[in-house]
Amino acid sequence: MTDAEPPDVIVVGAGVIGLSAALALRARGLSVTVLDREGPAAGASAGNAGAFAFTDILPLASPGILRRAPRWLLDPLGPLSVPPAYAPRILPWMLRFWRACAPERVRRATAAQTALMDFSRDTLEPFLEATGTVAMLRKDGNLQVYEGQAEFEAALPGWQVRADHGIAFTHLDAAGMAALQPGLAPRFTHGTFTPGWYSIADPKTYVLALAGRLRDEGGAIARAEVTALRPTADGVAVVTSAGTRRAGQVVVAAGAFSHRIARTLGERIPLETERGYNTTLPAGALDLRTQVTFGGHGFVVTRLSSGIRVGGAVELGGLDRPPDFRRSEAMLRKAKTFLPGLNTEGGRPWMGLRPSLPDSLPAIGHAAATRRVVYAFGHGHLGLTQSAGTARLVADLVTGAAPAIDLAPFSPQRFR
């Protein structure tokens, strides 16, 4: 595809959202070029926990997080941290987050998140079948564990919300947990198992497979950093590090860097970066039978084809700070305490940038400056989970079809 014959759509971002959207657009007969500053699966899409967390409908912004945040923030290596030097810059975002924790806003966000989760779940397996990746899907569930009666009871209102939305789960005592996942430390006395929590064999392998499928279907992928978008009379000029390209329409799915691109269209979208950390251990490090979530400590342990991954936590530190791998080491030490049989030798640490909006909902919709630009970013730690659903919605927006769910709660302009 030459500049004289521009593609119907340029997708900015070769992560799981961008590539899924590109494939959905190709399925509707549009020519597509994907541009990415590093190439496919280079960011958070490669190093996440590999979960399709369809039961995770409660927004991060909630009264519960407000109760726990002060204790967490006191630990610089704990589940939630803000580097002191970055605190002044993130203050406006934190104020929006605090406002999003109001009960009525949480209720509305939960309803919107549930709609997107249900739609994403319903579209997932057809998308995997269409892209030849269904063999990578696993349905091992998730075990959320609690330290004592008090922590378990504090979680029950959240489970009632899930029950009200028809999500299946089972509460377990210590014996029930041991039957499901042997080897948990006795400090964990209660647990809840959600069978509807799926996973992918390995997120990087999956995203690279999507890239290969797109190329096979005639789509193009190029490495270039997009620095600006300029609406034109008949499309969009895409300014990149390798020159200017043109397309009829553009989809911005550049993850944590998306707000910088939106700013060139005159929009200030309050996107922040959840810097997530993990360590991937060799495959034999633990006999792990289901994903285990240590919610009180903000991390999970998950089984991938590439090994056992221990990761999570939130460091709100922006795009430019170097990684602090002490956070990975701290989680690994905790994981060894919580799962004494875990062999922590031979691990590979990683840090990724998860794009997060204050109300825990992504931005899915047209740009204010032009309907020829569609935004699809801000999924936080749910990008993989919501990728198939978001791809379908993006294809609807680009082609002018009626979206399957109400997109008003996801409007990129909702923060004005």
Tab-separated table of C-alpha atoms in Angstrom:
chain	number	residue	atom	x	y	z
A	1	MET	CA	0.000	0.000	0.000
A	2	THR	CA	1.611	3.224	-1.146
A	3	ASP	CA	0.838	6.764	-0.054
A	4	ALA	CA	-0.753	7.224	-3.509
A	5	GLU	CA	-3.127	4.441	-2.589
A	6	PRO	CA	-3.651	4.867	1.162
A	7	PRO	CA	-5.366	2.159	3.193
A	8	ASP	CA	-8.947	2.474	4.296
A	9	VAL	CA	-7.756	2.438	7.913
A	10	ILE	CA	-4.496	2.952	9.772
A	11	VAL	CA	-4.495	1.372	13.224
A	12	VAL	CA	-2.011	2.942	15.621
A	13	GLY	CA	-0.787	0.238	18.004
A	14	ALA	CA	0.187	-3.408	17.509
A	15	GLY	CA	-0.869	-4.678	20.906
A	16	VAL	CA	-3.819	-6.961	21.499
A	17	ILE	CA	-6.416	-4.186	21.094
A	18	GLY	CA	-4.915	-2.758	17.913
A	19	LEU	CA	-4.328	-6.088	16.179
A	20	SER	CA	-7.738	-7.441	17.186
A	21	ALA	CA	-9.361	-4.293	15.787
A	22	ALA	CA	-7.307	-4.569	12.602
A	23	LEU	CA	-8.490	-8.149	12.075
A	24	ALA	CA	-12.111	-7.166	12.710
A	25	LEU	CA	-11.772	-4.397	10.111
A	26	ARG	CA	-10.185	-6.775	7.579
A	27	ALA	CA	-13.106	-9.139	8.145
A	28	ARG	CA	-15.379	-6.326	6.907
A	29	GLY	CA	-13.397	-5.934	3.739
A	30	LEU	CA	-11.349	-2.853	4.623
A	31	SER	CA	-7.677	-2.464	3.796
A	32	VAL	CA	-5.653	-1.982	6.986
A	33	THR	CA	-2.151	-0.892	7.954
A	34	VAL	CA	-0.973	-1.163	11.564
A	35	LEU	CA	1.744	1.200	12.800
A	36	ASP	CA	3.598	0.667	16.066
A	37	ARG	CA	6.622	2.315	17.614
A	38	GLU	CA	8.198	-1.071	18.516
A	39	GLY	CA	6.306	-3.727	16.587
A	40	PRO	CA	3.745	-6.389	17.554
A	41	ALA	CA	3.438	-7.551	21.172
A	42	ALA	CA	6.173	-5.267	22.463
A	43	GLY	CA	4.332	-3.748	25.436
A	44	ALA	CA	1.773	-4.770	28.048
A	45	SER	CA	0.179	-7.204	25.594
A	46	ALA	CA	3.260	-9.415	25.897
A	47	GLY	CA	3.847	-9.551	29.640
A	48	ASN	CA	0.404	-9.661	31.219
A	49	ALA	CA	-1.037	-12.513	33.255
A	50	GLY	CA	-2.852	-13.987	30.266
A	51	ALA	CA	-6.335	-13.839	31.804
A	52	PHE	CA	-9.720	-13.255	30.241
A	53	ALA	CA	-11.109	-11.913	33.506
A	54	PHE	CA	-14.774	-11.681	32.533
A	55	THR	CA	-15.898	-11.866	36.153
A	56	ASP	CA	-13.790	-8.817	37.091
A	57	ILE	CA	-16.667	-6.334	36.694
A	58	LEU	CA	-15.946	-4.145	39.746
A	59	PRO	CA	-14.023	-0.966	38.871
A	60	LEU	CA	-10.693	-0.312	40.512
A	61	ALA	CA	-12.122	3.073	41.481
A	62	SER	CA	-14.339	2.069	44.418
A	63	PRO	CA	-14.864	2.745	48.139
A	64	GLY	CA	-12.955	-0.458	48.887
A	65	ILE	CA	-9.776	0.765	47.238
A	66	LEU	CA	-10.051	4.033	49.178
A	67	ARG	CA	-10.068	2.055	52.428
A	68	ARG	CA	-7.021	-0.008	51.465
A	69	ALA	CA	-5.001	2.615	49.592
A	70	PRO	CA	-3.525	4.450	52.624
A	71	ARG	CA	-2.102	1.203	54.024
A	72	TRP	CA	-0.794	0.121	50.638
A	73	LEU	CA	0.791	3.500	49.895
A	74	LEU	CA	2.858	3.293	53.080
A	75	ASP	CA	4.753	0.359	51.551
A	76	PRO	CA	6.888	1.606	48.618
A	77	LEU	CA	7.020	-1.959	47.262
A	78	GLY	CA	3.391	-2.776	48.041
A	79	PRO	CA	0.350	-3.334	45.780
A	80	LEU	CA	-0.132	0.389	45.069
A	81	SER	CA	2.555	3.023	44.984
A	82	VAL	CA	3.189	6.516	43.666
A	83	PRO	CA	6.848	7.603	43.441
A	84	PRO	CA	7.117	10.840	45.474
A	85	ALA	CA	8.658	12.769	42.590
A	86	TYR	CA	5.679	11.868	40.388
A	87	ALA	CA	2.963	12.692	42.931
A	88	PRO	CA	2.443	16.360	41.889
A	89	ARG	CA	1.976	15.355	38.243
A	90	ILE	CA	-0.569	12.664	38.991
A	91	LEU	CA	-2.631	14.698	41.460
A	92	PRO	CA	-5.328	15.773	38.921
A	93	TRP	CA	-5.785	12.149	37.870
A	94	MET	CA	-6.002	11.040	41.503
A	95	LEU	CA	-8.714	13.629	42.193
A	96	ARG	CA	-10.743	12.262	39.272
A	97	PHE	CA	-10.160	8.744	40.588
A	98	TRP	CA	-11.384	9.796	44.040
A	99	ARG	CA	-14.552	11.283	42.542
A	100	ALA	CA	-15.113	8.070	40.556
A	101	CYS	CA	-15.239	6.172	43.876
A	102	ALA	CA	-18.591	7.759	44.792
A	103	PRO	CA	-21.201	4.970	45.171
A	104	GLU	CA	-23.482	6.120	42.352
A	105	ARG	CA	-20.553	6.488	39.956
A	106	VAL	CA	-19.318	3.034	40.954
A	107	ARG	CA	-22.778	1.623	40.257
A	108	ARG	CA	-22.854	3.151	36.773
A	109	ALA	CA	-19.285	2.077	36.030
A	110	THR	CA	-20.050	-1.471	37.155
A	111	ALA	CA	-23.073	-1.652	34.858
A	112	ALA	CA	-21.021	-0.386	31.918
A	113	GLN	CA	-18.118	-2.704	32.684
A	114	THR	CA	-20.493	-5.656	32.936
A	115	ALA	CA	-21.993	-4.882	29.529
A	116	LEU	CA	-18.542	-4.732	27.930
A	117	MET	CA	-17.431	-7.889	29.742
A	118	ASP	CA	-20.491	-9.866	28.651
A	119	PHE	CA	-20.095	-8.687	25.063
A	120	SER	CA	-16.367	-9.481	25.084
A	121	ARG	CA	-17.012	-12.955	26.475
A	122	ASP	CA	-19.651	-13.655	23.824
A	123	THR	CA	-17.376	-12.501	21.001
A	124	LEU	CA	-14.183	-14.170	22.233
A	125	GLU	CA	-14.497	-17.732	20.995
A	126	PRO	CA	-15.888	-16.771	17.574
A	127	PHE	CA	-12.932	-14.362	17.236
A	128	LEU	CA	-10.456	-17.072	18.245
A	129	GLU	CA	-12.039	-19.496	15.778
A	130	ALA	CA	-11.872	-16.923	12.986
A	131	THR	CA	-8.211	-16.144	13.680
A	132	GLY	CA	-7.077	-19.744	14.123
A	133	THR	CA	-6.072	-19.245	17.765
A	134	VAL	CA	-8.816	-21.110	19.655
A	135	ALA	CA	-6.405	-23.904	20.636
A	136	MET	CA	-4.630	-21.389	22.909
A	137	LEU	CA	-7.730	-20.882	25.081
A	138	ARG	CA	-7.757	-22.386	28.593
A	139	LYS	CA	-10.683	-22.616	31.006
A	140	ASP	CA	-8.969	-23.311	34.321
A	141	GLY	CA	-10.794	-20.668	36.400
A	142	ASN	CA	-9.446	-18.424	39.134
A	143	LEU	CA	-9.075	-18.875	42.880
A	144	GLN	CA	-9.234	-15.690	44.968
A	145	VAL	CA	-7.804	-16.356	48.454
A	146	TYR	CA	-8.325	-14.548	51.763
A	147	GLU	CA	-6.372	-14.326	54.985
A	148	GLY	CA	-8.959	-14.916	57.680
A	149	GLN	CA	-12.657	-14.411	58.232
A	150	ALA	CA	-12.509	-10.619	58.301
A	151	GLU	CA	-10.895	-10.266	54.848
A	152	PHE	CA	-13.325	-12.803	53.411
A	153	GLU	CA	-16.370	-11.030	54.834
A	154	ALA	CA	-15.122	-7.682	53.544
A	155	ALA	CA	-15.175	-9.154	50.025
A	156	LEU	CA	-18.715	-10.525	50.223
A	157	PRO	CA	-20.512	-7.357	49.018
A	158	GLY	CA	-18.460	-7.501	45.824
A	159	TRP	CA	-19.426	-11.118	45.310
A	160	GLN	CA	-23.063	-10.207	45.821
A	161	VAL	CA	-22.753	-7.670	43.012
A	162	ARG	CA	-21.338	-10.413	40.790
A	163	ALA	CA	-24.148	-12.774	41.813
A	164	ASP	CA	-26.689	-10.092	40.899
A	165	HIS	CA	-25.146	-10.015	37.428
A	166	GLY	CA	-25.333	-13.792	37.032
A	167	ILE	CA	-21.648	-14.582	37.549
A	168	ALA	CA	-21.051	-18.107	38.857
A	169	PHE	CA	-18.683	-18.696	41.777
A	170	THR	CA	-18.170	-20.977	44.763
A	171	HIS	CA	-16.937	-19.989	48.212
A	172	LEU	CA	-14.456	-22.478	49.673
A	173	ASP	CA	-12.956	-23.284	53.039
A	174	ALA	CA	-9.327	-24.328	53.513
A	175	ALA	CA	-10.052	-27.950	52.618
A	176	GLY	CA	-11.907	-26.936	49.465
A	177	MET	CA	-9.022	-24.718	48.393
A	178	ALA	CA	-6.493	-27.473	49.040
A	179	ALA	CA	-8.460	-29.857	46.823
A	180	LEU	CA	-8.469	-27.293	44.031
A	181	GLN	CA	-4.920	-25.953	44.472
A	182	PRO	CA	-2.628	-27.879	46.835
A	183	GLY	CA	0.219	-26.125	48.574
A	184	LEU	CA	-1.324	-22.881	49.811
A	185	ALA	CA	0.034	-21.567	53.099
A	186	PRO	CA	-2.346	-22.113	56.063
A	187	ARG	CA	-2.713	-18.340	56.535
A	188	PHE	CA	-5.285	-18.479	53.702
A	189	THR	CA	-8.463	-19.733	55.319
A	190	HIS	CA	-11.112	-18.818	52.739
A	191	GLY	CA	-11.322	-18.629	48.980
A	192	THR	CA	-13.683	-18.078	46.070
A	193	PHE	CA	-13.437	-19.982	42.799
A	194	THR	CA	-14.776	-18.482	39.555
A	195	PRO	CA	-14.952	-21.067	36.748
A	196	GLY	CA	-15.773	-18.414	34.121
A	197	TRP	CA	-12.281	-16.911	34.327
A	198	TYR	CA	-10.462	-18.020	31.162
A	199	SER	CA	-6.847	-17.574	30.108
A	200	ILE	CA	-4.622	-17.769	27.052
A	201	ALA	CA	-1.675	-20.149	26.805
A	202	ASP	CA	0.746	-17.237	26.498
A	203	PRO	CA	-0.216	-13.622	25.751
A	204	LYS	CA	2.861	-12.796	23.657
A	205	THR	CA	2.488	-15.912	21.522
A	206	TYR	CA	-1.186	-15.069	21.060
A	207	VAL	CA	-0.593	-11.469	19.950
A	208	LEU	CA	2.174	-12.528	17.580
A	209	ALA	CA	-0.242	-15.079	16.112
A	210	LEU	CA	-2.763	-12.277	15.537
A	211	ALA	CA	-0.049	-10.284	13.750
A	212	GLY	CA	0.739	-13.265	11.533
A	213	ARG	CA	-2.923	-13.794	10.765
A	214	LEU	CA	-3.355	-10.146	9.784
A	215	ARG	CA	-0.435	-10.363	7.363
A	216	ASP	CA	-1.848	-13.590	5.916
A	217	GLU	CA	-5.135	-11.806	5.285
A	218	GLY	CA	-3.508	-8.951	3.422
A	219	GLY	CA	-3.031	-6.449	6.221
A	220	ALA	CA	0.251	-4.588	6.649
A	221	ILE	CA	2.279	-3.937	9.797
A	222	ALA	CA	5.048	-1.338	9.898
A	223	ARG	CA	7.291	-0.016	12.607
A	224	ALA	CA	6.946	3.750	13.018
A	225	GLU	CA	6.178	6.074	15.920
A	226	VAL	CA	3.059	8.146	15.300
A	227	THR	CA	3.613	11.692	16.532
A	228	ALA	CA	0.503	13.518	15.313
A	229	LEU	CA	-2.805	13.195	13.481
A	230	ARG	CA	-4.071	15.870	11.090
A	231	PRO	CA	-7.620	15.683	9.696
A	232	THR	CA	-7.818	16.366	5.951
A	233	ALA	CA	-10.674	16.909	3.536
A	234	ASP	CA	-10.859	13.223	2.630
A	235	GLY	CA	-9.200	11.414	5.515
A	236	VAL	CA	-6.418	11.718	8.070
A	237	ALA	CA	-2.731	12.534	7.713
A	238	VAL	CA	-0.685	10.398	10.094
A	239	VAL	CA	2.620	12.033	10.986
A	240	THR	CA	5.232	9.433	11.950
A	241	SER	CA	8.934	9.137	12.654
A	242	ALA	CA	9.293	7.719	9.143
A	243	GLY	CA	7.276	10.364	7.306
A	244	THR	CA	3.608	11.168	6.774
A	245	ARG	CA	1.067	8.539	5.745
A	246	ARG	CA	-2.582	8.952	4.852
A	247	ALA	CA	-5.686	6.888	5.431
A	248	GLY	CA	-9.408	7.243	5.133
A	249	GLN	CA	-9.786	6.619	8.879
A	250	VAL	CA	-7.534	6.042	11.885
A	251	VAL	CA	-7.950	3.918	15.010
A	252	VAL	CA	-5.849	4.991	17.991
A	253	ALA	CA	-5.048	1.908	20.079
A	254	ALA	CA	-1.579	2.859	21.253
A	255	GLY	CA	-2.069	1.871	24.879
A	256	ALA	CA	-0.369	4.098	27.428
A	257	PHE	CA	0.864	6.479	24.699
A	258	SER	CA	-2.582	7.119	23.220
A	259	HIS	CA	-3.285	10.368	25.059
A	260	ARG	CA	-0.205	11.953	23.511
A	261	ILE	CA	-1.637	11.261	20.066
A	262	ALA	CA	-5.089	12.504	21.087
A	263	ARG	CA	-3.506	15.730	22.276
A	264	THR	CA	-2.449	16.521	18.704
A	265	LEU	CA	-6.174	16.653	17.884
A	266	GLY	CA	-6.780	19.099	20.713
A	267	GLU	CA	-8.112	16.566	23.231
A	268	ARG	CA	-6.808	16.148	26.754
A	269	ILE	CA	-7.827	12.698	27.932
A	270	PRO	CA	-6.680	11.892	31.505
A	271	LEU	CA	-4.834	8.679	30.749
A	272	GLU	CA	-2.327	7.466	33.316
A	273	THR	CA	0.042	4.533	33.398
A	274	GLU	CA	-0.329	1.538	35.698
A	275	ARG	CA	3.198	0.205	35.626
A	276	GLY	CA	2.802	-3.515	36.186
A	277	TYR	CA	5.613	-5.851	37.225
A	278	ASN	CA	6.055	-9.602	37.051
A	279	THR	CA	8.537	-12.436	37.051
A	280	THR	CA	8.168	-15.464	34.788
A	281	LEU	CA	9.610	-18.622	36.322
A	282	PRO	CA	10.402	-21.891	34.499
A	283	ALA	CA	7.401	-24.101	33.735
A	284	GLY	CA	8.221	-26.593	36.497
A	285	ALA	CA	8.409	-23.992	39.263
A	286	LEU	CA	5.041	-25.037	40.749
A	287	ASP	CA	2.230	-27.522	40.228
A	288	LEU	CA	-0.252	-24.743	39.485
A	289	ARG	CA	-3.733	-25.943	38.574
A	290	THR	CA	-5.667	-22.676	38.437
A	291	GLN	CA	-4.786	-19.018	38.477
A	292	VAL	CA	-4.484	-17.838	42.093
A	293	THR	CA	-5.232	-14.230	43.035
A	294	PHE	CA	-3.839	-12.753	46.242
A	295	GLY	CA	-6.153	-9.753	46.226
A	296	GLY	CA	-5.027	-8.387	49.570
A	297	HIS	CA	-1.512	-8.154	48.146
A	298	GLY	CA	-2.385	-7.104	44.595
A	299	PHE	CA	-0.851	-9.903	42.539
A	300	VAL	CA	-1.618	-13.200	40.831
A	301	VAL	CA	0.204	-16.422	40.047
A	302	THR	CA	-0.706	-17.904	36.689
A	303	ARG	CA	0.346	-20.858	34.543
A	304	LEU	CA	1.426	-20.079	30.984
A	305	SER	CA	3.013	-22.218	28.302
A	306	SER	CA	6.152	-20.113	28.832
A	307	GLY	CA	6.269	-20.685	32.600
A	308	ILE	CA	4.764	-19.638	35.918
A	309	ARG	CA	4.127	-15.903	36.025
A	310	VAL	CA	4.007	-13.980	39.326
A	311	GLY	CA	2.857	-10.437	38.792
A	312	GLY	CA	0.501	-7.541	39.287
A	313	ALA	CA	0.522	-4.502	41.554
A	314	VAL	CA	0.122	-0.892	40.456
A	315	GLU	CA	2.866	1.718	40.312
A	316	LEU	CA	1.442	5.030	39.121
A	317	GLY	CA	4.685	6.464	37.811
A	318	GLY	CA	4.119	7.639	34.246
A	319	LEU	CA	5.799	6.621	31.021
A	320	ASP	CA	9.383	7.700	31.433
A	321	ARG	CA	10.703	6.446	34.783
A	322	PRO	CA	13.066	3.451	34.611
A	323	PRO	CA	11.707	0.152	35.988
A	324	ASP	CA	12.101	-0.574	39.687
A	325	PHE	CA	12.492	-4.341	39.676
A	326	ARG	CA	12.556	-4.420	43.456
A	327	ARG	CA	8.781	-4.592	43.044
A	328	SER	CA	9.058	-7.852	41.089
A	329	GLU	CA	11.402	-9.229	43.732
A	330	ALA	CA	9.024	-8.258	46.546
A	331	MET	CA	6.119	-10.074	44.879
A	332	LEU	CA	8.272	-13.115	44.295
A	333	ARG	CA	9.255	-13.252	47.972
A	334	LYS	CA	5.601	-13.028	48.986
A	335	ALA	CA	4.629	-15.707	46.494
A	336	LYS	CA	7.222	-18.038	47.990
A	337	THR	CA	5.736	-17.433	51.444
A	338	PHE	CA	2.184	-17.966	50.218
A	339	LEU	CA	3.043	-21.014	48.070
A	340	PRO	CA	5.976	-22.663	49.898
A	341	GLY	CA	6.519	-25.193	47.108
A	342	LEU	CA	7.272	-22.454	44.574
A	343	ASN	CA	10.796	-22.609	43.125
A	344	THR	CA	11.787	-18.970	42.609
A	345	GLU	CA	15.052	-19.631	40.759
A	346	GLY	CA	15.642	-18.767	37.113
A	347	GLY	CA	13.005	-16.055	36.769
A	348	ARG	CA	12.782	-13.306	34.123
A	349	PRO	CA	11.584	-9.918	35.454
A	350	TRP	CA	9.425	-7.587	33.350
A	351	MET	CA	7.678	-4.230	33.579
A	352	GLY	CA	4.862	-3.050	31.321
A	353	LEU	CA	2.747	0.070	30.897
A	354	ARG	CA	-0.997	-0.451	31.357
A	355	PRO	CA	-3.171	2.475	30.172
A	356	SER	CA	-5.629	3.520	32.875
A	357	LEU	CA	-8.451	6.067	33.027
A	358	PRO	CA	-9.740	7.355	36.380
A	359	ASP	CA	-13.099	5.545	36.316
A	360	SER	CA	-11.618	2.169	35.239
A	361	LEU	CA	-13.479	2.219	31.897
A	362	PRO	CA	-11.748	2.421	28.514
A	363	ALA	CA	-12.229	5.164	25.944
A	364	ILE	CA	-14.092	3.747	22.945
A	365	GLY	CA	-15.544	6.264	20.512
A	366	HIS	CA	-14.922	8.951	17.948
A	367	ALA	CA	-12.502	11.816	18.459
A	368	ALA	CA	-14.103	15.193	19.082
A	369	ALA	CA	-12.202	16.787	16.197
A	370	THR	CA	-13.234	14.302	13.509
A	371	ARG	CA	-15.337	11.188	13.155
A	372	ARG	CA	-12.606	9.759	10.970
A	373	VAL	CA	-10.578	8.979	14.126
A	374	VAL	CA	-11.744	6.301	16.566
A	375	TYR	CA	-10.208	5.865	20.007
A	376	ALA	CA	-9.815	2.432	21.647
A	377	PHE	CA	-7.553	2.654	24.678
A	378	GLY	CA	-7.468	2.881	28.462
A	379	HIS	CA	-8.411	-0.705	29.309
A	380	GLY	CA	-6.061	-0.825	32.304
A	381	HIS	CA	-5.361	-4.432	33.247
A	382	LEU	CA	-8.293	-5.686	31.124
A	383	GLY	CA	-6.972	-5.174	27.613
A	384	LEU	CA	-6.712	-8.856	26.748
A	385	THR	CA	-10.052	-9.556	28.434
A	386	GLN	CA	-11.923	-6.916	26.449
A	387	SER	CA	-9.981	-7.163	23.197
A	388	ALA	CA	-12.430	-9.185	21.100
A	389	GLY	CA	-15.402	-7.085	22.194
A	390	THR	CA	-13.547	-3.825	21.654
A	391	ALA	CA	-12.478	-4.978	18.187
A	392	ARG	CA	-16.089	-5.574	17.177
A	393	LEU	CA	-17.141	-2.185	18.546
A	394	VAL	CA	-14.307	-0.423	16.715
A	395	ALA	CA	-15.323	-2.101	13.459
A	396	ASP	CA	-18.897	-0.899	14.031
A	397	LEU	CA	-17.746	2.673	14.611
A	398	VAL	CA	-15.481	2.706	11.568
A	399	THR	CA	-18.117	1.247	9.241
A	400	GLY	CA	-21.052	3.195	10.638
A	401	ALA	CA	-22.875	0.162	12.040
A	402	ALA	CA	-24.878	0.408	15.251
A	403	PRO	CA	-22.694	-0.780	18.181
A	404	ALA	CA	-24.005	-3.799	20.041
A	405	ILE	CA	-23.800	-2.049	23.448
A	406	ASP	CA	-24.329	1.515	24.644
A	407	LEU	CA	-21.022	3.322	24.214
A	408	ALA	CA	-22.012	6.487	26.097
A	409	PRO	CA	-20.239	5.381	29.323
A	410	PHE	CA	-17.043	4.854	27.303
A	411	SER	CA	-17.107	8.199	25.518
A	412	PRO	CA	-13.594	9.662	25.222
A	413	GLN	CA	-15.158	13.063	25.938
A	414	ARG	CA	-16.743	12.067	29.275
A	415	PHE	CA	-13.999	13.758	31.289
A	416	ARG	CA	-14.599	17.247	29.910
